[in-house]
Short mmCIF file of C-alpha atoms in Angstrom, two decimals:
data_model
loop_
_atom_site.label_atom_id
_atom_site.label_comp_id
_atom_site.label_asym_id
_atom_site.label_seq_id
_atom_site.Cartn_x
_atom_site.Cartn_y
_atom_site.Cartn_z
CA MET R 10 -10.43 7.99 9.22
CA ARG R 11 -9.62 5.07 11.57
CA PHE R 12 -7.80 1.79 10.98
CA GLY R 13 -8.52 -0.15 14.19
CA SER R 14 -6.85 1.83 16.90
CA LEU R 15 -4.99 4.07 14.48
CA GLU R 16 -6.57 7.53 13.94
CA LEU R 17 -5.49 9.04 10.62
CA LYS R 18 -5.58 12.69 9.49
CA SER R 19 -5.91 11.90 5.83
CA ASN R 20 -7.66 9.35 3.61
CA LEU R 21 -4.74 9.54 1.18
CA PHE R 22 -2.05 6.90 1.34
CA LEU R 23 1.32 6.22 -0.23
CA SER R 24 1.45 2.78 -1.96
CA PRO R 25 4.48 0.70 -1.67
CA LEU R 26 6.77 0.64 -4.66
CA ALA R 27 9.72 -1.75 -4.51
CA GLY R 28 12.90 0.13 -4.83
CA TYR R 29 11.36 3.60 -4.59
CA THR R 30 9.19 4.26 -1.43
CA ASN R 31 12.22 4.46 0.86
CA LEU R 32 12.81 6.89 3.69
CA PRO R 33 14.07 9.77 1.59
CA PHE R 34 11.06 9.63 -0.75
CA ARG R 35 8.57 9.41 2.15
CA LEU R 36 10.22 12.32 3.96
CA THR R 37 10.16 14.36 0.70
CA LEU R 38 6.40 13.74 0.35
CA ARG R 39 5.75 14.44 4.02
CA GLU R 40 7.50 17.81 3.81
CA ILE R 41 5.32 18.84 0.90
CA GLY R 42 2.21 17.85 2.90
CA GLY R 43 -1.16 15.98 2.53
CA LEU R 44 0.26 12.54 3.33
CA ASP R 45 -0.38 10.76 6.61
CA LEU R 46 -0.01 6.94 6.57
CA ALA R 47 2.90 5.79 4.21
CA THR R 48 3.99 2.28 3.52
CA THR R 49 7.53 0.90 3.07
CA ASP R 50 8.75 -1.20 0.14
CA LEU R 51 7.59 -4.79 0.44
CA VAL R 52 9.83 -6.68 2.88
CA ASN R 53 10.33 -10.45 3.19
CA ALA R 54 9.20 -11.58 6.61
CA ARG R 55 11.85 -14.26 6.86
CA SER R 56 14.54 -11.69 6.04
CA LEU R 57 13.49 -9.52 8.93
CA LEU R 58 13.61 -12.47 11.39
CA GLU R 59 17.08 -13.43 10.09
CA LYS R 60 18.07 -9.83 10.66
CA ASN R 61 19.14 -9.33 7.08
CA PRO R 62 20.78 -5.82 6.82
CA LYS R 63 18.97 -5.17 3.42
CA ALA R 64 15.57 -5.91 5.05
CA PHE R 65 16.42 -3.55 7.91
CA LYS R 66 17.38 -0.85 5.51
CA LEU R 67 13.96 -1.21 3.86
CA ILE R 68 12.21 -0.46 7.08
CA GLU R 69 14.51 2.30 8.17
CA THR R 70 12.55 5.32 9.55
CA CYS R 71 12.80 8.36 11.85
CA PRO R 72 10.44 10.40 14.07
CA ALA R 73 9.37 12.56 11.14
CA ASP R 74 8.28 9.50 9.23
CA ARG R 75 5.04 8.80 11.08
CA PRO R 76 2.67 7.14 10.99
CA LEU R 77 4.36 4.32 9.02
CA ALA R 78 3.13 0.95 7.81
CA VAL R 79 5.54 -1.90 6.81
CA GLN R 80 4.44 -4.13 4.00
CA LEU R 81 5.30 -7.77 4.56
CA PHE R 82 5.23 -10.64 2.15
CA GLY R 83 5.53 -14.32 2.84
CA SER R 84 3.44 -17.48 3.14
CA VAL R 85 4.64 -19.16 6.36
CA PRO R 86 2.13 -18.29 9.01
CA GLU R 87 4.63 -18.40 11.94
CA GLU R 88 7.12 -16.21 10.07
CA MET R 89 4.51 -13.59 9.20
CA ARG R 90 3.21 -13.57 12.81
CA ASP R 91 6.66 -13.26 14.38
CA ALA R 92 7.70 -10.51 11.87
CA ALA R 93 4.50 -8.62 12.86
CA VAL R 94 5.30 -8.94 16.56
CA TYR R 95 8.81 -7.63 15.92
CA LEU R 96 7.56 -4.62 13.95
CA GLU R 97 5.09 -3.72 16.67
CA SER R 98 7.93 -3.86 19.19
CA ILE R 99 9.98 -1.27 17.35
CA GLY R 100 7.13 1.24 17.07
CA ILE R 101 5.66 0.61 13.59
CA SER R 102 2.15 1.96 13.34
CA SER R 103 0.55 -0.61 11.06
CA ILE R 104 1.40 -3.78 9.14
CA ASP R 105 0.23 -4.36 5.55
CA ILE R 106 0.21 -7.80 4.00
CA ASN R 107 1.14 -7.95 0.26
CA MET R 108 -1.44 -10.09 -1.68
CA GLY R 109 -1.08 -8.09 -4.87
CA CYS R 110 2.50 -8.51 -6.10
CA PRO R 111 2.48 -10.45 -9.41
CA VAL R 112 6.31 -10.99 -9.53
CA ARG R 113 7.06 -14.73 -10.10
CA LYS R 114 9.67 -14.94 -7.28
CA VAL R 115 7.11 -13.71 -4.74
CA CYS R 116 4.23 -15.78 -6.02
CA LYS R 117 6.12 -19.02 -6.39
CA VAL R 118 6.66 -19.16 -2.65
CA GLY R 119 2.95 -18.62 -1.99
CA GLY R 120 3.18 -14.78 -1.35
CA GLY R 121 1.80 -11.80 -3.24
CA SER R 122 -0.98 -12.49 -5.69
CA ALA R 123 -0.79 -16.30 -5.06
CA MET R 124 -2.48 -15.65 -1.70
CA MET R 125 -5.66 -14.74 -3.54
CA THR R 126 -6.05 -18.33 -4.79
CA GLU R 127 -6.20 -20.05 -1.43
CA LEU R 128 -8.78 -18.03 0.61
CA ASP R 129 -9.04 -20.36 3.69
CA LYS R 130 -5.21 -20.69 4.04
CA THR R 131 -4.75 -16.93 3.62
CA ALA R 132 -7.44 -16.08 6.12
CA ALA R 133 -5.80 -18.37 8.72
CA LEU R 134 -2.41 -16.78 8.19
CA VAL R 135 -3.89 -13.24 8.59
CA LYS R 136 -5.79 -14.30 11.70
CA GLY R 137 -2.56 -15.44 13.34
CA MET R 138 -1.06 -11.98 12.71
CA VAL R 139 -4.10 -10.07 13.91
CA ASP R 140 -4.27 -12.09 17.13
CA ALA R 141 -0.58 -11.58 17.81
CA VAL R 142 -0.47 -7.70 17.68
CA LYS R 143 -2.48 -4.73 18.89
CA ILE R 144 -1.60 -2.50 15.84
CA PRO R 145 -3.79 -2.63 12.76
CA VAL R 146 -3.17 -5.33 10.18
CA THR R 147 -4.26 -4.51 6.64
CA ALA R 148 -4.16 -6.31 3.31
CA LYS R 149 -3.22 -5.07 -0.20
CA MET R 150 -4.68 -7.16 -3.10
CA ARG R 151 -5.69 -7.09 -6.70
CA LEU R 152 -9.02 -7.87 -8.13
CA GLY R 153 -7.95 -11.46 -8.69
CA TRP R 154 -5.46 -13.71 -10.53
CA ASP R 155 -7.09 -13.03 -13.95
CA ASP R 156 -10.44 -12.01 -15.41
CA GLN R 157 -11.85 -15.49 -14.91
CA ASN R 158 -10.85 -15.54 -11.19
CA LEU R 159 -11.99 -12.26 -9.63
CA THR R 160 -11.68 -13.44 -6.07
CA ALA R 161 -11.13 -10.08 -4.32
CA PRO R 162 -14.68 -9.71 -2.89
CA ASP R 163 -14.64 -13.27 -1.43
CA LEU R 164 -11.12 -12.76 0.02
CA ALA R 165 -12.08 -9.39 1.47
CA ARG R 166 -15.03 -10.96 3.26
CA ALA R 167 -12.82 -13.74 4.62
CA LEU R 168 -10.30 -11.19 5.89
CA ALA R 169 -12.99 -8.97 7.49
CA ASP R 170 -14.17 -12.12 9.32
CA VAL R 171 -10.72 -12.48 10.94
CA CYS R 172 -10.74 -8.70 11.89
CA VAL R 173 -8.28 -7.25 9.34
CA ALA R 174 -8.41 -3.40 9.76
CA ALA R 175 -8.66 -2.36 6.16
CA ILE R 176 -8.34 -3.54 2.54
CA PHE R 177 -6.30 -1.90 -0.10
CA ILE R 178 -7.51 -2.91 -3.56
CA HIS R 179 -5.68 -2.26 -6.88
CA GLY R 180 -8.18 -2.21 -9.65
CA ARG R 181 -6.45 -4.63 -11.97
CA THR R 182 -5.76 -8.41 -11.94
CA ARG R 183 -2.48 -10.17 -11.51
CA GLU R 184 -2.49 -11.03 -15.18
CA GLN R 185 -2.83 -7.42 -16.17
CA GLY R 186 0.17 -6.18 -14.26
CA PHE R 187 -0.02 -2.44 -14.83
CA ALA R 188 -1.45 -2.65 -18.36
CA GLY R 189 -5.00 -1.73 -19.36
CA THR R 190 -7.63 0.24 -17.65
CA VAL R 191 -8.33 0.24 -13.90
CA ASN R 192 -11.67 -1.41 -13.21
CA LEU R 193 -13.64 0.92 -10.97
CA ALA R 194 -16.60 -1.44 -10.96
CA GLY R 195 -14.25 -4.11 -9.61
CA ILE R 196 -13.18 -1.91 -6.69
CA ARG R 197 -16.78 -1.01 -6.04
CA SER R 198 -17.62 -4.76 -5.72
CA VAL R 199 -15.00 -5.14 -2.96
CA VAL R 200 -16.47 -2.04 -1.23
CA GLN R 201 -19.95 -3.61 -1.30
CA ALA R 202 -18.62 -6.94 -0.03
CA VAL R 203 -17.17 -5.52 3.20
CA ARG R 204 -19.21 -2.74 4.81
CA SER R 205 -17.58 -3.12 8.17
CA ILE R 206 -14.04 -2.02 7.38
CA PRO R 207 -12.45 0.70 5.17
CA VAL R 208 -11.69 -0.17 1.57
CA ILE R 209 -8.91 1.93 -0.05
CA GLY R 210 -8.84 2.15 -3.92
CA ASN R 211 -5.67 2.09 -5.84
CA GLY R 212 -4.45 2.29 -9.46
CA ASP R 213 -3.64 5.10 -11.97
CA VAL R 214 -4.52 7.99 -9.58
CA THR R 215 -2.39 10.67 -11.15
CA THR R 216 -4.47 13.79 -10.48
CA PRO R 217 -6.81 15.14 -7.76
CA GLN R 218 -9.65 14.71 -10.17
CA ALA R 219 -8.82 11.02 -10.60
CA ALA R 220 -8.81 10.58 -6.86
CA LYS R 221 -12.24 12.12 -6.59
CA ARG R 222 -13.60 10.07 -9.43
CA MET R 223 -12.42 6.87 -7.76
CA LEU R 224 -13.89 7.88 -4.43
CA ASP R 225 -17.27 8.87 -5.99
CA GLU R 226 -17.70 5.91 -8.34
CA THR R 227 -16.46 3.13 -6.03
CA GLY R 228 -17.57 4.36 -2.62
CA CYS R 229 -14.14 3.59 -1.24
CA ALA R 230 -13.10 5.30 1.90
CA GLY R 231 -9.75 6.54 0.67
CA VAL R 232 -7.21 6.46 -2.18
CA SER R 233 -3.68 5.01 -2.23
CA ILE R 234 -1.23 6.57 -4.69
CA GLY R 235 1.96 5.03 -5.97
CA ARG R 236 3.35 5.94 -9.42
CA GLY R 237 1.24 9.08 -9.41
CA ALA R 238 3.47 10.43 -6.69
CA PHE R 239 6.54 10.11 -8.88
CA TYR R 240 4.88 12.23 -11.61
CA ASP R 241 3.74 14.71 -9.06
CA PRO R 242 5.14 14.58 -5.48
CA TRP R 243 2.61 17.41 -4.69
CA ILE R 244 -0.32 15.14 -5.52
CA PHE R 245 -1.16 14.44 -1.83
CA LYS R 246 -1.27 18.12 -0.90
CA ARG R 247 -3.15 19.14 -4.07
CA THR R 248 -5.71 16.22 -3.75
CA LEU R 249 -6.32 16.80 -0.01
CA HIS R 250 -7.13 20.47 -0.72
CA TYR R 251 -9.29 19.52 -3.71
CA LEU R 252 -11.31 16.97 -1.74
CA GLN R 253 -11.67 19.24 1.33
CA SER R 254 -12.78 22.19 -0.71
CA SER R 255 -15.28 19.97 -2.60
CA SER R 256 -16.78 18.84 0.72
CA ARG R 257 -17.06 22.41 1.89
CA ARG R 258 -18.70 23.51 -1.40
CA ARG R 259 -21.29 20.68 -1.17
CA ARG R 260 -21.99 21.53 2.45
CA ASP R 261 -22.49 25.19 1.75
CA GLU R 262 -24.76 24.43 -1.22
CA ALA R 263 -26.82 22.09 0.84
CA LEU R 264 -27.30 24.79 3.54
CA ILE R 265 -28.28 27.37 0.85
CA ASN R 266 -30.79 24.90 -0.67
CA ALA R 267 -32.26 24.14 2.70
CA GLU R 268 -32.70 27.79 3.54
CA LEU R 269 -34.30 28.46 0.20
CA ALA R 270 -36.65 25.48 0.57
CA MET R 271 -37.62 26.78 4.07
CA ARG R 272 -38.38 30.27 2.64
CA THR R 273 -40.39 28.82 -0.22
CA ALA R 274 -42.46 26.68 2.15
CA GLU R 275 -43.17 29.75 4.26
CA SER R 276 -44.26 31.89 1.32
CA LYS R 277 -46.06 28.97 -0.33
CA SER R 278 -44.63 30.01 -3.73
CA GLU R 279 -43.11 27.87 -6.50
CA PRO R 280 -39.58 26.86 -5.43
CA PRO R 281 -36.85 28.32 -7.61
CA HIS R 282 -34.44 26.05 -9.37
CA VAL R 283 -31.33 25.77 -7.26
CA GLY R 284 -28.32 23.77 -8.32
CA SER R 285 -24.59 23.75 -8.54
CA CYS R 286 -22.71 24.90 -11.59
CA HIS R 287 -19.64 23.06 -10.07
CA ASP R 288 -21.32 19.66 -9.40
CA GLY R 289 -19.42 19.47 -6.13
CA GLU R 290 -16.01 19.98 -7.78
CA GLY R 291 -13.34 21.37 -5.45
CA GLU R 292 -10.69 24.03 -5.86
CA LEU R 293 -7.75 22.80 -7.85
CA LEU R 294 -4.47 24.22 -6.73
CA PRO R 295 -2.03 25.17 -9.56
CA GLU R 296 0.71 22.78 -10.37
CA PRO R 297 4.02 23.67 -8.72
CA SER R 298 6.25 26.14 -10.45
CA PHE R 299 9.43 24.94 -12.22
CA ALA R 300 11.50 26.58 -9.46
CA GLU R 301 9.54 24.63 -6.83
CA ARG R 302 10.10 21.39 -8.78
CA ILE R 303 13.87 22.07 -8.87
CA ARG R 304 13.90 22.84 -5.14
CA VAL R 305 12.15 19.53 -4.30
CA LEU R 306 14.36 17.59 -6.63
CA CYS R 307 17.41 18.87 -4.90
CA ARG R 308 15.90 18.25 -1.51
CA HIS R 309 15.16 14.67 -2.40
CA LEU R 310 18.81 14.13 -3.44
CA ASP R 311 20.02 15.61 -0.18
CA LEU R 312 17.92 13.15 1.77
CA MET R 313 19.08 10.23 -0.41
CA VAL R 314 22.72 11.22 0.42
CA GLU R 315 21.89 11.62 4.10
CA VAL R 316 20.29 8.26 4.42
CA PHE R 317 22.39 6.10 1.92
CA GLY R 318 25.70 7.90 1.78
CA GLU R 319 26.90 10.05 -1.20
CA ALA R 320 28.12 7.30 -3.48
CA HIS R 321 25.17 4.93 -3.10
CA GLY R 322 22.61 7.64 -2.71
CA CYS R 323 23.70 9.26 -5.97
CA ARG R 324 23.59 5.91 -7.78
CA MET R 325 20.12 5.29 -6.57
CA PHE R 326 19.07 8.81 -7.52
CA ARG R 327 19.93 8.09 -11.16
CA LYS R 328 16.63 6.30 -11.63
CA VAL R 329 14.68 8.89 -9.51
CA ALA R 330 15.66 12.19 -11.18
CA PRO R 331 14.13 11.38 -14.57
CA TRP R 332 10.63 10.96 -13.00
CA TYR R 333 10.77 14.55 -11.73
CA THR R 334 11.74 15.75 -15.24
CA LYS R 335 8.61 14.33 -16.87
CA ARG R 336 6.90 17.66 -16.18
CA PHE R 337 9.89 19.80 -17.12
CA GLY R 338 9.32 19.94 -20.86
CA PRO R 339 12.41 19.19 -23.01
CA VAL R 340 14.87 17.20 -20.82
CA HIS R 341 17.04 15.07 -23.08
CA GLU R 342 20.13 17.12 -22.19
CA PHE R 343 19.54 16.57 -18.49
CA ASN R 344 18.43 12.97 -18.50
CA LYS R 345 21.35 11.58 -20.58
CA ARG R 346 23.73 12.93 -18.00
CA VAL R 347 22.01 12.52 -14.80
CA VAL R 348 21.78 8.76 -15.20
CA LEU R 349 25.52 8.65 -14.94
CA MET R 350 25.97 10.96 -11.96
CA SER R 351 28.18 9.86 -9.08
CA SER R 352 28.33 12.85 -6.69
CA LYS R 353 26.22 15.87 -5.54
CA ALA R 354 28.74 18.15 -7.08
CA GLU R 355 28.34 16.51 -10.44
CA PHE R 356 24.56 16.60 -10.11
CA HIS R 357 24.64 20.35 -9.54
CA ASP R 358 26.90 20.92 -12.51
CA ILE R 359 24.47 18.83 -14.67
CA LEU R 360 21.60 20.89 -13.32
CA GLU R 361 23.21 24.25 -13.93
CA SER R 362 24.12 23.22 -17.47
CA TYR R 363 20.48 22.05 -18.09
CA LEU R 364 19.03 25.25 -16.81
CA ARG R 365 21.04 27.22 -19.31
CA TRP R 366 20.17 24.87 -22.10
CA ARG R 367 16.46 25.01 -21.21
CA GLN R 368 16.26 28.80 -21.75
CA GLN R 369 15.63 28.32 -25.45
CA PHE R 370 12.23 26.66 -24.68
CA VAL R 371 10.81 29.36 -22.39
CA ASP R 372 9.17 32.74 -23.00
CA GLU R 373 10.08 36.06 -21.50
CA THR R 374 8.21 35.17 -18.33
CA GLY R 375 10.19 31.96 -17.80
CA ASP R 376 7.28 29.74 -18.69
CA LEU R 377 7.52 26.93 -21.25
CA LYS R 378 6.41 28.01 -24.74
CA PRO R 379 3.07 26.35 -25.57
CA GLN R 380 4.58 23.80 -28.02
CA TYR R 381 6.88 22.48 -25.30
CA ARG R 382 4.46 22.07 -22.42
CA PRO R 383 3.75 18.52 -21.30
CA ALA R 384 0.32 17.09 -21.92
CA PRO R 385 -1.98 16.99 -18.84
CA LEU R 386 -1.95 13.68 -16.88
CA VAL R 387 -5.20 11.64 -17.31
CA ALA R 388 -5.96 8.47 -15.52
CA SER R 389 -6.81 5.41 -17.58
CA PHE R 390 -10.29 5.21 -16.13
CA MET R 391 -10.95 8.85 -17.15
CA GLN R 392 -10.05 8.40 -20.80
CA GLU R 393 -11.91 7.19 -23.81
CA PRO R 394 -11.45 3.35 -24.01
CA ALA R 395 -9.34 3.56 -27.26
CA VAL R 396 -7.07 6.15 -25.69
CA ALA R 397 -6.74 4.18 -22.43
CA GLN R 398 -5.63 1.00 -24.29
CA ARG R 399 -2.85 2.63 -26.23
CA SER R 400 -1.53 4.78 -23.35
CA ALA R 401 -0.30 3.51 -20.03
CA ILE R 402 1.42 4.95 -17.03
CA PRO R 403 5.07 3.87 -17.33
CA VAL R 404 6.34 1.67 -14.47
CA PRO R 405 9.60 2.94 -12.78
CA LYS R 406 12.54 0.80 -13.96
CA GLY R 407 13.96 -1.42 -11.33
CA PRO R 408 12.54 -3.90 -8.85
CA VAL R 409 9.04 -2.61 -9.32
CA GLU R 410 8.75 -2.80 -13.13
CA VAL R 411 6.74 -6.09 -12.95
CA TRP R 412 5.18 -5.46 -9.56
#
């Protein structure tokens, strides 16, 4: 896949999550595999230009964290342009413009979702950024402000006209926030509106099967994953394998069908029925073992401490650790203590205590007994409507909870 001059090895992307998609998390995902272009937390363009230390920490990176996009928000054309020029000068691979954030403090200054209500003004702002840099400029948006104002196709066309490199589209409106079902038809309408640039779908992708469903039903060129990566940091590796094996299977079946058709034509006999019992499905790698989940949990903490220092890194990890444990089975004993941790030594004491406590819920092979196994993850757009309405993917607590 290509974004302008940027050649990418994967069509799977990490969505920005304010307060979460920092350098330690990105490195954790990259070490597991399957992820190429990742995006930072959203950053205020003015804060970057003012050299605010907090803004600089949000864009902190390292050679192993490549390729990297920085997501900017703001509504002042000169500030957005100058911030883009600065980011290009320090080696950032791509710039993403936030047009999807529904948070009031972002919208009230004309950024985030508010940019979807003034198409000409937004297109002019983006053109100024595109003209000022050589690296790709992309835009992240929602379907519209609400169900009565689904402006994404019109905005996507306007942005394509000013040479934006790609569109990331979340399949909900600003009014929905993260509630309700992702609208695949809405994503498809954006894909159909702009054939000249890649459109990347986003929203509730929590499994490889959900990623494939979104790709198949919308025609989007790739999938961006946010909260799904917190449930399953292995999702990029597992999804990439699933999609690649699916493509190989379809290719092999097409070759077999073509060969059989040729033989039939030569023999002038009735062609046999040839089909696929898999319908193009790929090979689904098994979920990671409990031991592997613990290893990555500990590695993530090590990176948090390395980047933020022990005291601050451990405080930040209090809200991260419980996301790993959602696939652990019974975890009350762990969660009630890990949210109070203040050092690595304390974390490992809590973990060792939890591992002993957890033994009562596993069988002789070390696997969770059936009654304690977590339910499979299912995307909202793959559920029955009544189920999708009463179940929602929780939003991580913190800056992103109303994103």
